[in-house]
Amino acid sequence: MISLVQLQTILDLPAGSQTQFQCQAKVDLYDSPALERLATQAASGRHLRITGVSTTSEMESIAALQICLCEDDYPGWLAVRDLRHLDIAHHPYQPVPLSEAEIQARIPGAIAFTQTAMGQANHYLWGGTVGPNYDCSGLVQSAFASVGIWLPRDAYQQEAFIHRIAIENIRPGDLIFFGPPEKATHVGLYLGNDHYIHSSGKDQGRNGIGIDVLSGQGDSISQKYCAQIRGAGRVVTNYPFS
């Protein structure tokens, strides 16, 4: 393991530095320093900041690095072994404001991304944002990111970020949210003609990316999701602008 002193030397950064790093390969990020459960993934090219460390009791060895992804402000824990996949970012990430018209012009590309993803062998992966395996919000975030539009990471965060619309006014590229009254737990991307695409797990009858019927007129999976619809929304701005 790398010691605290060694890490300071490797990074050559003052305490509390806001220096950004750029991923040179895909890295997995976890929801705790135990590194047991995947929280999200960072594709090659993404930016992050190191915000802290978790140490073991022996010789103050580093167990994990606490990080924050720059594009969506999402926190996580990075395994020390994955430091080899980071390099100091020569061009730090800066969010770019986009008009609603600019965003709408890019929607066909986001839809195409999801359909290409569905065409590859895949399964549902909690925390998955790098193909071929995604969770629901990871697929949506990655589809929009592929055309230069950043959304928050999780379904409930995406629901809070978008512009809410009546379900009868939905159009291709809008997001559909599912879950109990308290919180959105699932999201899909509307394709048009009463169909939407999403990545769903085994507990809902599928294991991966598929297309379902919004009105619930399709099979049992479509009916199950129809009963959980919370509402819909339109992406009108690029995170973190609002």
One Martini backbone bead per residue (centre of mass of N, CA, C, O) as a GRO file, in nm:
protein
  242
    1MET     BB    1   0.100   0.034   0.014
    2ILE     BB    2   0.037   0.370   0.022
    3SER     BB    3   0.145   0.628   0.174
    4LEU     BB    4   0.094   0.945   0.263
    5VAL     BB    5   0.373   1.044   0.179
    6GLN     BB    6   0.376   0.914  -0.102
    7LEU     BB    7   0.129   1.058  -0.214
    8GLN     BB    8   0.236   1.344  -0.190
    9THR     BB    9   0.470   1.291  -0.388
   10ILE     BB   10   0.317   1.192  -0.634
   11LEU     BB   11   0.124   1.452  -0.655
   12ASP     BB   12   0.245   1.723  -0.562
   13LEU     BB   13   0.038   1.843  -0.334
   14PRO     BB   14  -0.140   2.038  -0.161
   15ALA     BB   15  -0.344   2.076   0.074
   16GLY     BB   16  -0.657   2.112  -0.078
   17SER     BB   17  -0.643   2.068  -0.363
   18GLN     BB   18  -0.797   2.148  -0.701
   19THR     BB   19  -0.677   1.948  -0.867
   20GLN     BB   20  -0.702   1.789  -1.169
   21PHE     BB   21  -0.798   1.478  -1.304
   22GLN     BB   22  -0.741   1.229  -1.564
   23CYS     BB   23  -0.868   0.971  -1.725
   24GLN     BB   24  -0.702   0.694  -1.904
   25ALA     BB   25  -0.927   0.508  -1.786
   26LYS     BB   26  -1.138   0.304  -1.662
   27VAL     BB   27  -1.315   0.356  -1.347
   28ASP     BB   28  -1.396   0.251  -1.032
   29LEU     BB   29  -1.654   0.352  -0.799
   30TYR     BB   30  -1.730   0.384  -0.455
   31ASP     BB   31  -1.938   0.407  -0.147
   32SER     BB   32  -1.667   0.313   0.002
   33PRO     BB   33  -1.356   0.229   0.145
   34ALA     BB   34  -1.416  -0.085   0.107
   35LEU     BB   35  -1.481  -0.152  -0.197
   36GLU     BB   36  -1.776  -0.320  -0.252
   37ARG     BB   37  -1.965  -0.091  -0.390
   38LEU     BB   38  -2.087   0.030  -0.665
   39ALA     BB   39  -2.151   0.368  -0.779
   40THR     BB   40  -1.951   0.424  -1.027
   41GLN     BB   41  -1.816   0.549  -1.340
   42ALA     BB   42  -1.510   0.636  -1.522
   43ALA     BB   43  -1.427   0.749  -1.805
   44SER     BB   44  -1.230   0.819  -2.033
   45GLY     BB   45  -1.164   1.177  -1.969
   46ARG     BB   46  -1.238   1.222  -1.696
   47HIS     BB   47  -1.289   1.427  -1.408
   48LEU     BB   48  -1.102   1.481  -1.092
   49ARG     BB   49  -1.098   1.497  -0.733
   50ILE     BB   50  -0.911   1.492  -0.443
   51THR     BB   51  -1.060   1.491  -0.098
   52GLY     BB   52  -0.939   1.213   0.029
   53VAL     BB   53  -0.870   0.966   0.290
   54SER     BB   54  -0.819   0.620   0.374
   55THR     BB   55  -0.698   0.450   0.661
   56THR     BB   56  -0.500   0.245   0.820
   57SER     BB   57  -0.350   0.143   1.117
   58GLU     BB   58  -0.107   0.062   0.947
   59MET     BB   59   0.118   0.299   0.876
   60GLU     BB   60  -0.085   0.480   0.730
   61SER     BB   61  -0.231   0.336   0.513
   62ILE     BB   62  -0.389   0.342   0.213
   63ALA     BB   63  -0.715   0.236   0.113
   64ALA     BB   64  -0.844   0.514  -0.003
   65LEU     BB   65  -0.993   0.751  -0.231
   66GLN     BB   66  -1.142   1.052  -0.224
   67ILE     BB   67  -1.384   1.170  -0.463
   68CYS     BB   68  -1.470   1.407  -0.739
   69LEU     BB   69  -1.660   1.460  -0.997
   70CYS     BB   70  -1.679   1.727  -1.222
   71GLU     BB   71  -1.935   1.700  -1.415
   72ASP     BB   72  -2.145   1.596  -1.144
   73ASP     BB   73  -2.048   1.593  -0.839
   74TYR     BB   74  -1.956   1.294  -0.779
   75PRO     BB   75  -1.903   1.073  -0.536
   76GLY     BB   76  -1.614   0.867  -0.419
   77TRP     BB   77  -1.414   0.561  -0.435
   78LEU     BB   78  -1.067   0.491  -0.480
   79ALA     BB   79  -0.842   0.281  -0.573
   80VAL     BB   80  -0.507   0.286  -0.547
   81ARG     BB   81  -0.444   0.115  -0.807
   82ASP     BB   82  -0.590   0.352  -0.995
   83LEU     BB   83  -0.371   0.575  -1.016
   84ARG     BB   84  -0.253   0.477  -1.296
   85HIS     BB   85  -0.521   0.617  -1.448
   86LEU     BB   86  -0.392   0.894  -1.371
   87ASP     BB   87  -0.380   1.246  -1.461
   88ILE     BB   88  -0.298   1.548  -1.497
   89ALA     BB   89  -0.487   1.812  -1.596
   90HIS     BB   90  -0.425   2.035  -1.855
   91HIS     BB   91  -0.756   2.060  -1.894
   92PRO     BB   92  -0.982   2.163  -1.718
   93TYR     BB   93  -1.294   2.140  -1.628
   94GLN     BB   94  -1.565   2.317  -1.802
   95PRO     BB   95  -1.860   2.427  -1.807
   96VAL     BB   96  -2.126   2.437  -2.061
   97PRO     BB   97  -2.347   2.635  -2.188
   98LEU     BB   98  -2.685   2.553  -2.297
   99SER     BB   99  -2.933   2.567  -2.494
  100GLU     BB  100  -3.229   2.434  -2.567
  101ALA     BB  101  -3.175   2.417  -2.872
  102GLU     BB  102  -2.902   2.271  -2.854
  103ILE     BB  103  -3.010   2.024  -2.708
  104GLN     BB  104  -3.228   1.932  -2.914
  105ALA     BB  105  -3.018   1.884  -3.147
  106ARG     BB  106  -2.883   1.629  -2.969
  107ILE     BB  107  -3.096   1.405  -2.916
  108PRO     BB  108  -3.054   1.194  -3.145
  109GLY     BB  109  -2.776   1.103  -3.033
  110ALA     BB  110  -2.877   0.991  -2.762
  111ILE     BB  111  -3.068   0.782  -2.878
  112ALA     BB  112  -2.858   0.628  -3.048
  113PHE     BB  113  -2.690   0.532  -2.811
  114THR     BB  114  -2.902   0.342  -2.681
  115GLN     BB  115  -2.940   0.156  -2.931
  116THR     BB  116  -2.650   0.062  -2.948
  117ALA     BB  117  -2.636  -0.055  -2.662
  118MET     BB  118  -2.864  -0.268  -2.707
  119GLY     BB  119  -2.697  -0.422  -2.946
  120GLN     BB  120  -2.538  -0.515  -2.707
  121ALA     BB  121  -2.413  -0.707  -2.489
  122ASN     BB  122  -2.602  -0.706  -2.174
  123HIS     BB  123  -2.627  -0.584  -1.831
  124TYR     BB  124  -2.724  -0.511  -1.528
  125LEU     BB  125  -2.548  -0.234  -1.347
  126TRP     BB  126  -2.472  -0.123  -1.059
  127GLY     BB  127  -2.309   0.180  -1.148
  128GLY     BB  128  -2.333   0.183  -1.455
  129THR     BB  129  -2.157   0.402  -1.724
  130VAL     BB  130  -1.993   0.177  -1.887
  131GLY     BB  131  -1.972  -0.007  -2.130
  132PRO     BB  132  -2.224  -0.239  -2.165
  133ASN     BB  133  -2.302  -0.177  -1.855
  134TYR     BB  134  -2.605  -0.060  -1.693
  135ASP     BB  135  -2.787   0.161  -1.544
  136CYS     BB  136  -3.039   0.370  -1.576
  137SER     BB  137  -2.887   0.649  -1.523
  138GLY     BB  138  -2.627   0.571  -1.674
  139LEU     BB  139  -2.747   0.561  -1.956
  140VAL     BB  140  -2.857   0.848  -1.965
  141GLN     BB  141  -2.598   1.001  -1.902
  142SER     BB  142  -2.425   0.879  -2.136
  143ALA     BB  143  -2.601   0.971  -2.372
  144PHE     BB  144  -2.567   1.277  -2.319
  145ALA     BB  145  -2.256   1.286  -2.299
  146SER     BB  146  -2.204   1.197  -2.601
  147VAL     BB  147  -2.330   1.514  -2.673
  148GLY     BB  148  -2.240   1.726  -2.432
  149ILE     BB  149  -2.444   1.638  -2.192
  150TRP     BB  150  -2.500   1.711  -1.852
  151LEU     BB  151  -2.598   1.502  -1.584
  152PRO     BB  152  -2.690   1.374  -1.329
  153ARG     BB  153  -2.660   1.055  -1.197
  154ASP     BB  154  -2.929   1.011  -1.055
  155ALA     BB  155  -3.260   0.984  -1.080
  156TYR     BB  156  -3.342   1.194  -0.858
  157GLN     BB  157  -3.150   1.413  -0.974
  158GLN     BB  158  -3.269   1.430  -1.256
  159GLU     BB  159  -3.555   1.512  -1.170
  160ALA     BB  160  -3.460   1.784  -1.030
  161PHE     BB  161  -3.322   1.911  -1.299
  162ILE     BB  162  -3.549   1.905  -1.473
  163HIS     BB  163  -3.827   1.980  -1.673
  164ARG     BB  164  -4.140   1.963  -1.601
  165ILE     BB  165  -4.395   1.749  -1.749
  166ALA     BB  166  -4.651   1.638  -1.903
  167ILE     BB  167  -4.712   1.328  -2.021
  168GLU     BB  168  -4.881   1.434  -2.279
  169ASN     BB  169  -4.604   1.617  -2.370
  170ILE     BB  170  -4.428   1.409  -2.472
  171ARG     BB  171  -4.096   1.362  -2.617
  172PRO     BB  172  -3.830   1.298  -2.771
  173GLY     BB  173  -3.584   1.285  -2.497
  174ASP     BB  174  -3.741   1.240  -2.265
  175LEU     BB  175  -3.805   1.180  -1.925
  176ILE     BB  176  -3.881   0.892  -1.719
  177PHE     BB  177  -4.034   0.836  -1.400
  178PHE     BB  178  -3.985   0.608  -1.123
  179GLY     BB  179  -4.175   0.521  -0.829
  180PRO     BB  180  -4.230   0.634  -0.544
  181PRO     BB  181  -4.342   0.920  -0.395
  182GLU     BB  182  -4.059   0.992  -0.254
  183LYS     BB  183  -3.883   0.856  -0.507
  184ALA     BB  184  -3.673   0.819  -0.758
  185THR     BB  185  -3.559   0.484  -0.907
  186HIS     BB  186  -3.623   0.546  -1.219
  187VAL     BB  187  -3.516   0.560  -1.578
  188GLY     BB  188  -3.617   0.689  -1.901
  189LEU     BB  189  -3.622   0.708  -2.267
  190TYR     BB  190  -3.792   0.870  -2.499
  191LEU     BB  191  -3.887   0.773  -2.849
  192GLY     BB  192  -4.177   0.734  -2.917
  193ASN     BB  193  -4.470   0.586  -2.979
  194ASP     BB  194  -4.496   0.478  -2.666
  195HIS     BB  195  -4.174   0.460  -2.624
  196TYR     BB  196  -3.903   0.322  -2.417
  197ILE     BB  197  -3.570   0.336  -2.282
  198HIS     BB  198  -3.394   0.090  -2.067
  199SER     BB  199  -3.235  -0.015  -1.762
  200SER     BB  200  -3.302  -0.336  -1.619
  201GLY     BB  201  -3.376  -0.567  -1.380
  202LYS     BB  202  -3.468  -0.874  -1.262
  203ASP     BB  203  -3.701  -0.765  -1.066
  204GLN     BB  204  -3.855  -0.660  -1.356
  205GLY     BB  205  -3.786  -0.901  -1.591
  206ARG     BB  206  -3.492  -0.792  -1.653
  207ASN     BB  207  -3.132  -0.779  -1.798
  208GLY     BB  208  -3.130  -0.470  -1.927
  209ILE     BB  209  -3.177  -0.344  -2.235
  210GLY     BB  210  -3.498  -0.188  -2.323
  211ILE     BB  211  -3.833  -0.182  -2.462
  212ASP     BB  212  -4.123   0.007  -2.372
  213VAL     BB  213  -4.458   0.079  -2.277
  214LEU     BB  214  -4.599   0.351  -2.145
  215SER     BB  215  -4.915   0.256  -2.126
  216GLY     BB  216  -4.899  -0.074  -2.073
  217GLN     BB  217  -4.982  -0.252  -2.349
  218GLY     BB  218  -4.791  -0.465  -2.310
  219ASP     BB  219  -4.626  -0.641  -2.124
  220SER     BB  220  -4.556  -0.708  -1.795
  221ILE     BB  221  -4.330  -0.497  -1.779
  222SER     BB  222  -4.484  -0.251  -1.878
  223GLN     BB  223  -4.704  -0.270  -1.657
  224LYS     BB  224  -4.522  -0.241  -1.412
  225TYR     BB  225  -4.407   0.042  -1.486
  226CYS     BB  226  -4.670   0.201  -1.523
  227ALA     BB  227  -4.742   0.183  -1.208
  228GLN     BB  228  -4.459   0.378  -1.144
  229ILE     BB  229  -4.525   0.648  -1.248
  230ARG     BB  230  -4.434   0.997  -1.183
  231GLY     BB  231  -4.306   1.125  -1.458
  232ALA     BB  232  -4.181   1.407  -1.652
  233GLY     BB  233  -3.896   1.536  -1.856
  234ARG     BB  234  -3.680   1.810  -1.963
  235VAL     BB  235  -3.393   1.896  -2.122
  236VAL     BB  236  -3.260   2.252  -2.086
  237THR     BB  237  -2.973   2.190  -1.950
  238ASN     BB  238  -2.640   2.212  -1.832
  239TYR     BB  239  -2.452   2.084  -1.615
  240PRO     BB  240  -2.508   2.321  -1.350
  241PHE     BB  241  -2.718   2.461  -1.506
  242SER     BB  242  -3.045   2.671  -1.434
   0.00000   0.00000   0.00000
